[in-house]
Coordinates of C-alpha atoms in Angstrom, one line a residue:
M18 CA 0.0 -0.1 0.0
A19 CA 2.8 2.4 0.9
L20 CA 4.5 1.6 -2.7
C21 CA 1.1 2.2 -4.4
A22 CA 0.6 5.8 -2.5
A23 CA 4.1 6.7 -3.5
A24 CA 3.4 6.0 -6.9
L25 CA 0.2 7.8 -6.4
F26 CA 2.1 10.6 -5.4
A27 CA 4.7 10.7 -7.8
T28 CA 2.1 10.9 -10.5
R29 CA 0.7 13.7 -9.0
H30 CA -2.7 11.9 -7.9
L31 CA -2.0 13.6 -4.5
V32 CA -5.4 13.1 -2.7
L33 CA -5.8 9.7 -3.7
G34 CA -2.1 9.0 -2.6
A35 CA -2.8 10.9 0.8
L36 CA -5.8 8.2 1.2
V37 CA -3.9 5.3 0.2
Y38 CA -1.0 6.6 2.6
Q39 CA -3.9 6.9 5.1
L40 CA -4.9 3.3 4.5
A41 CA -1.3 2.2 4.7
F42 CA -0.7 3.7 8.1
L43 CA -4.0 2.4 9.6
V44 CA -3.2 -1.2 8.4
D45 CA 0.2 -0.6 10.1
C46 CA -1.0 0.4 13.2
M47 CA -3.6 -2.4 13.2
D48 CA -0.9 -5.1 13.0
G49 CA 0.7 -4.4 16.4
K50 CA -2.7 -4.6 17.8
V51 CA -3.8 -7.7 16.3
A52 CA -0.4 -9.5 17.1
S53 CA -0.7 -8.1 20.9
I54 CA -4.6 -9.6 21.1
R55 CA -3.4 -12.8 19.9
G56 CA -0.1 -12.9 22.2
L57 CA 2.1 -13.1 18.9
Q58 CA 4.3 -10.2 19.7
S59 CA 8.1 -10.6 19.1
T60 CA 11.4 -8.3 19.0
W61 CA 11.7 -9.3 15.6
G62 CA 7.8 -8.1 14.9
G63 CA 8.8 -4.8 16.1
F64 CA 11.9 -4.6 14.1
F65 CA 10.1 -5.5 11.1
D66 CA 7.3 -2.8 11.9
V67 CA 9.9 -0.1 12.2
A68 CA 11.4 -1.0 8.9
G69 CA 7.8 -1.1 7.3
D70 CA 7.6 2.4 8.9
T71 CA 10.9 3.5 7.4
V72 CA 10.0 2.2 3.9
R73 CA 6.6 3.5 3.8
F74 CA 8.1 6.9 5.2
V75 CA 11.2 7.3 2.5
V76 CA 8.9 6.3 -0.7
C77 CA 6.3 8.5 0.2
F78 CA 8.3 11.4 1.4
V79 CA 10.6 11.1 -1.9
A80 CA 7.9 10.9 -4.0
L81 CA 5.3 13.6 -2.6
A82 CA 9.0 16.0 -2.1
L83 CA 10.2 15.5 -6.1
V84 CA 6.4 16.5 -7.1
S85 CA 6.2 19.1 -4.4
L86 CA 9.4 21.0 -5.9
G87 CA 8.4 20.8 -9.3
G88 CA 11.9 21.8 -10.4
H89 CA 12.2 24.8 -8.1
F90 CA 15.3 24.3 -6.1
D91 CA 15.7 27.6 -4.6
A92 CA 15.7 28.0 -0.9
L93 CA 12.2 28.9 -0.8
H94 CA 11.0 25.6 -1.9
L95 CA 14.0 23.2 -0.6
L96 CA 13.8 24.7 2.9
P97 CA 10.8 22.9 3.8
V98 CA 11.3 19.9 1.9
L99 CA 14.8 19.2 3.9
L100 CA 14.1 20.5 6.7
Y101 CA 11.2 18.0 7.6
P102 CA 12.9 14.9 7.4
C103 CA 16.2 16.3 9.2
A104 CA 14.2 17.5 12.2
R105 CA 12.3 14.2 11.8
F106 CA 15.7 12.2 12.2
G107 CA 17.0 14.9 14.8
L108 CA 13.9 14.1 17.2
L109 CA 13.6 10.3 16.7
G110 CA 17.5 10.3 17.5
M111 CA 17.0 12.2 20.6
A112 CA 14.1 10.4 21.8
E113 CA 16.1 6.9 21.3
A114 CA 19.1 8.3 23.0
R115 CA 17.3 10.1 26.1
P116 CA 17.6 7.7 28.9
A117 CA 14.3 6.3 30.4
G118 CA 12.5 8.2 32.5
G119 CA 10.3 6.0 34.7
E120 CA 7.6 3.3 33.7
R121 CA 4.9 4.4 31.1
G122 CA 1.5 2.6 31.8
G123 CA -0.1 0.6 29.2
M124 CA -3.7 1.3 28.1
L125 CA -6.0 -1.6 26.8
V126 CA -8.3 -1.0 24.2
A127 CA -11.8 -3.1 23.7
P128 CA -11.9 -4.4 20.4
R129 CA -15.3 -2.4 19.6
P130 CA -16.1 0.1 16.9
L131 CA -15.1 4.1 18.6
E132 CA -13.5 2.5 21.4
V133 CA -10.4 4.3 20.3
L134 CA -12.0 7.5 19.7
R135 CA -13.5 7.4 23.3
L136 CA -10.2 7.1 24.5
A137 CA -8.5 9.7 22.6
P138 CA -8.4 12.0 25.3
R139 CA -5.9 9.8 26.9
R140 CA -3.7 8.9 24.3
A141 CA -0.2 7.5 25.4
T142 CA 1.5 10.5 23.4
K143 CA 1.2 14.1 23.6
P144 CA 0.0 15.9 20.3
G145 CA 2.6 17.0 17.9
T146 CA 4.4 13.6 17.9
T147 CA 5.9 12.0 14.5
V148 CA 2.7 10.3 14.0
D149 CA 1.0 13.7 13.8
A150 CA 3.6 15.7 11.6
E151 CA 3.7 12.8 9.4
A152 CA -0.3 13.1 8.9
V153 CA 0.3 16.9 8.2
A154 CA 3.1 16.4 5.8
L155 CA 2.2 13.2 3.9
T156 CA -1.7 13.5 4.2
L157 CA -3.2 17.1 5.0
G158 CA -0.7 19.0 2.7
P159 CA -1.6 16.7 -0.4
L160 CA -5.5 16.7 0.4
T161 CA -5.1 20.5 0.5
G162 CA -2.8 21.1 -2.4
L163 CA -0.3 22.8 -0.1
T164 CA 2.5 20.3 0.0
L165 CA 5.3 22.6 0.6
E166 CA 3.3 24.3 3.7
G167 CA 2.3 20.6 5.1
F168 CA 6.3 19.8 5.0
A169 CA 7.0 23.4 6.7
V170 CA 4.2 22.7 9.5
A171 CA 5.6 19.1 10.1
A172 CA 9.1 20.3 10.5
A173 CA 7.7 23.1 12.7
L174 CA 6.3 20.3 14.9
H175 CA 8.9 18.3 15.0
L176 CA 11.7 21.3 15.9
V177 CA 8.9 22.0 18.6
H178 CA 8.8 19.0 19.9
A179 CA 12.3 18.3 19.8
T180 CA 12.6 21.5 22.0
V181 CA 10.2 20.4 24.9
L182 CA 12.2 16.9 24.8
F183 CA 15.4 18.5 25.0
A184 CA 14.0 21.2 28.0
G185 CA 12.6 18.3 29.5
S186 CA 15.8 16.4 29.4
L187 CA 18.1 19.2 30.7
R188 CA 15.6 19.2 33.6
A189 CA 15.6 15.7 34.5
A190 CA 19.2 15.9 34.2
G191 CA 19.3 18.4 37.0
L192 CA 17.1 16.7 39.2
E193 CA 18.9 13.6 38.7
R194 CA 22.4 15.3 39.5
Q195 CA 20.7 17.1 42.6
G196 CA 19.4 13.5 43.7
R197 CA 23.0 12.4 43.5
N198 CA 24.6 15.2 45.3
A199 CA 22.1 15.1 48.0
S200 CA 22.3 11.4 48.6
S201 CA 26.3 11.4 48.3
A202 CA 26.1 14.4 51.3

């Protein structure tokens, strides 16, 4: 499905590409839930899920970026197109390198229609995540015909998220240092 979405983006069928992209994303989200419900989760399954996410992102981003640039390689056009994946990479790298800060609570979702929407206010992640930015760049941008603007907004979301992550990490590191100093005194 992701390859189909990329082909649609590359052939300038942006609305259809965005819809197929979201369908691919929906299926990607469901496979992990089904594996969890059936007790079939594995570390390799997690690896292949991330590998599939990477393929989906790269092929769709490249196809949409090339169409969005339309042969314009000036700073105004290149900046949002280049800044989005760079900010995404930086944010993901920071999140991966950040020391764990406590246990995360799980949330079970009953397999009933609309259950996910009922739990949406208590979602596990805060707004502005990579998923949200990806939706802006690879779905809302193409649906509205504002692809460069979608990339710019997605990059801004990543940069704000990275700033918040960095500030929180500075605070956590300071609290950790204070705790060590207090226990050694």
